[in-house]
XYZ file of C-alpha atoms in Angstrom:
154
model
C -1.584 -15.254 -0.805
C 0.135 -18.071 0.429
C 1.827 -17.934 3.972
C 5.639 -16.757 3.261
C 8.220 -18.456 5.801
C 10.349 -15.561 6.894
C 14.079 -16.567 7.990
C 16.270 -14.516 10.115
C 17.655 -12.506 7.362
C 14.310 -11.864 5.907
C 13.154 -10.631 9.295
C 16.121 -8.364 9.808
C 15.759 -6.680 6.286
C 11.837 -6.172 7.250
C 12.873 -4.517 10.336
C 15.410 -2.332 8.454
C 13.379 -1.225 5.692
C 10.265 -0.349 7.628
C 12.186 2.022 9.480
C 13.649 3.838 6.617
C 15.255 2.800 3.438
C 18.870 3.754 2.973
C 19.416 7.021 0.785
C 22.771 5.885 -0.792
C 24.004 5.384 -4.254
C 23.889 1.621 -3.673
C 20.992 1.214 -1.036
C 20.940 -2.739 -1.241
C 24.617 -2.814 -0.487
C 23.877 -0.834 2.590
C 20.865 -2.909 3.408
C 22.933 -6.190 2.988
C 25.701 -4.883 5.137
C 23.168 -4.167 7.868
C 21.562 -7.476 7.669
C 24.987 -9.417 7.338
C 24.503 -10.425 3.543
C 25.800 -9.134 0.137
C 23.855 -6.273 -1.762
C 22.765 -8.773 -4.286
C 21.227 -11.115 -1.734
C 19.306 -8.252 -0.084
C 17.953 -7.220 -3.504
C 16.908 -10.582 -4.226
C 15.167 -11.173 -0.862
C 13.359 -7.935 -0.790
C 12.073 -8.570 -4.429
C 10.950 -12.054 -3.249
C 9.085 -10.434 -0.303
C 7.427 -7.908 -2.635
C 6.354 -10.744 -5.036
C 5.100 -12.882 -2.163
C 3.017 -9.928 -0.881
C 4.824 -9.770 2.322
C 5.970 -6.261 1.394
C 3.384 -4.004 -0.573
C 5.634 -1.476 -1.847
C 9.351 -0.223 -1.958
C 9.524 3.314 -2.884
C 9.035 6.891 -1.717
C 5.970 8.241 -0.026
C 5.237 11.882 -0.716
C 3.150 14.337 1.011
C 0.296 14.813 -1.322
C -1.378 17.701 0.268
C 2.118 19.638 0.156
C 2.208 18.920 -3.600
C -1.344 20.150 -4.116
C -3.041 16.880 -4.505
C -6.414 15.930 -2.858
C -7.060 12.809 -1.104
C -10.155 10.731 0.043
C -11.317 7.655 1.954
C -13.782 5.609 0.271
C -16.063 2.982 1.794
C -18.181 0.279 -0.078
C -19.979 -2.738 0.889
C -19.125 -5.572 -1.396
C -20.758 -9.237 -1.086
C -18.136 -11.474 0.055
C -18.241 -13.573 -3.106
C -17.235 -10.495 -5.188
C -14.548 -8.978 -2.739
C -11.509 -10.359 -4.742
C -12.789 -8.980 -7.929
C -13.750 -5.542 -6.661
C -10.395 -5.211 -4.696
C -8.614 -6.068 -7.873
C -10.317 -3.394 -9.674
C -9.639 -0.971 -6.994
C -5.984 -1.831 -6.759
C -5.574 -1.491 -10.622
C -5.688 2.297 -10.126
C -2.299 3.827 -9.307
C -4.193 6.670 -7.231
C -5.191 4.143 -4.665
C -2.764 3.925 -2.008
C -4.412 1.696 0.475
C -7.225 -0.776 0.294
C -8.547 -2.948 3.212
C -11.331 -5.401 3.754
C -12.892 -4.906 7.186
C -15.858 -6.572 9.104
C -19.094 -5.123 9.182
C -20.845 -2.596 6.741
C -19.085 -1.067 4.712
C -16.566 -4.013 4.271
C -14.020 -2.377 1.710
C -12.047 0.779 2.467
C -9.648 2.550 0.159
C -7.577 5.715 -0.162
C -7.397 7.639 -3.331
C -4.982 10.533 -3.887
C -5.116 12.687 -7.213
C -4.088 16.026 -8.345
C -7.709 17.423 -7.611
C -11.096 16.728 -6.262
C -12.163 16.542 -9.987
C -9.576 13.755 -10.637
C -10.693 11.920 -7.520
C -14.209 11.937 -8.652
C -13.192 10.390 -12.076
C -11.158 7.616 -10.459
C -13.955 6.881 -8.105
C -16.497 6.776 -10.859
C -14.000 4.515 -12.988
C -13.637 2.116 -10.049
C -17.372 2.171 -9.523
C -18.320 1.427 -13.159
C -15.787 -1.304 -13.659
C -16.583 -3.095 -10.334
C -20.308 -2.638 -10.446
C -20.445 -0.607 -7.362
C -23.670 1.293 -6.969
C -23.081 3.230 -3.608
C -19.710 4.578 -2.523
C -19.267 6.758 0.675
C -16.502 9.264 -0.318
C -14.964 10.922 2.626
C -12.542 13.788 1.764
C -9.603 14.222 4.035
C -10.227 17.683 6.094
C -7.236 17.100 8.291
C -4.332 14.630 7.973
C -3.066 12.425 10.863
C -0.193 10.319 10.286
C 0.914 7.797 12.655
C 4.087 5.917 12.038
C 3.934 2.367 13.070
C 7.159 0.096 12.962
C 6.235 -3.632 13.726
C 9.016 -5.459 15.028
C 9.372 -8.756 12.994
C 10.575 -11.640 15.237
């Protein structure tokens, strides 16, 4: 991803939306009002931030456990020359909510949420088959610890 230059309005929008998206009939009008621009300008800028990869997702997050779903953390080790390909295979699955490259072994960690443990197994198997992964550490969630982090964009 190329570095995206943020101006003061982009930064204001990022600070606003990470704290909570307005639950209004016209949320971008409210965002614009809060950032000092029109609703159309707020929508344009948020879309541009998503397209640039600055914002990963604009949408609701549901508590999968309360909805009866299962989740797991997966860890794999991928040669660096294959990391982009494997990450794209992982990211192609809508059940994957997070995917991060880390230093060390394993070096690619991702979270899968699906309706059941069996469905998680199918997703992980599909990812492994398509990405050529032989060994995956599948670490099902036993307890959930949610830490909310708001990063002030300056």
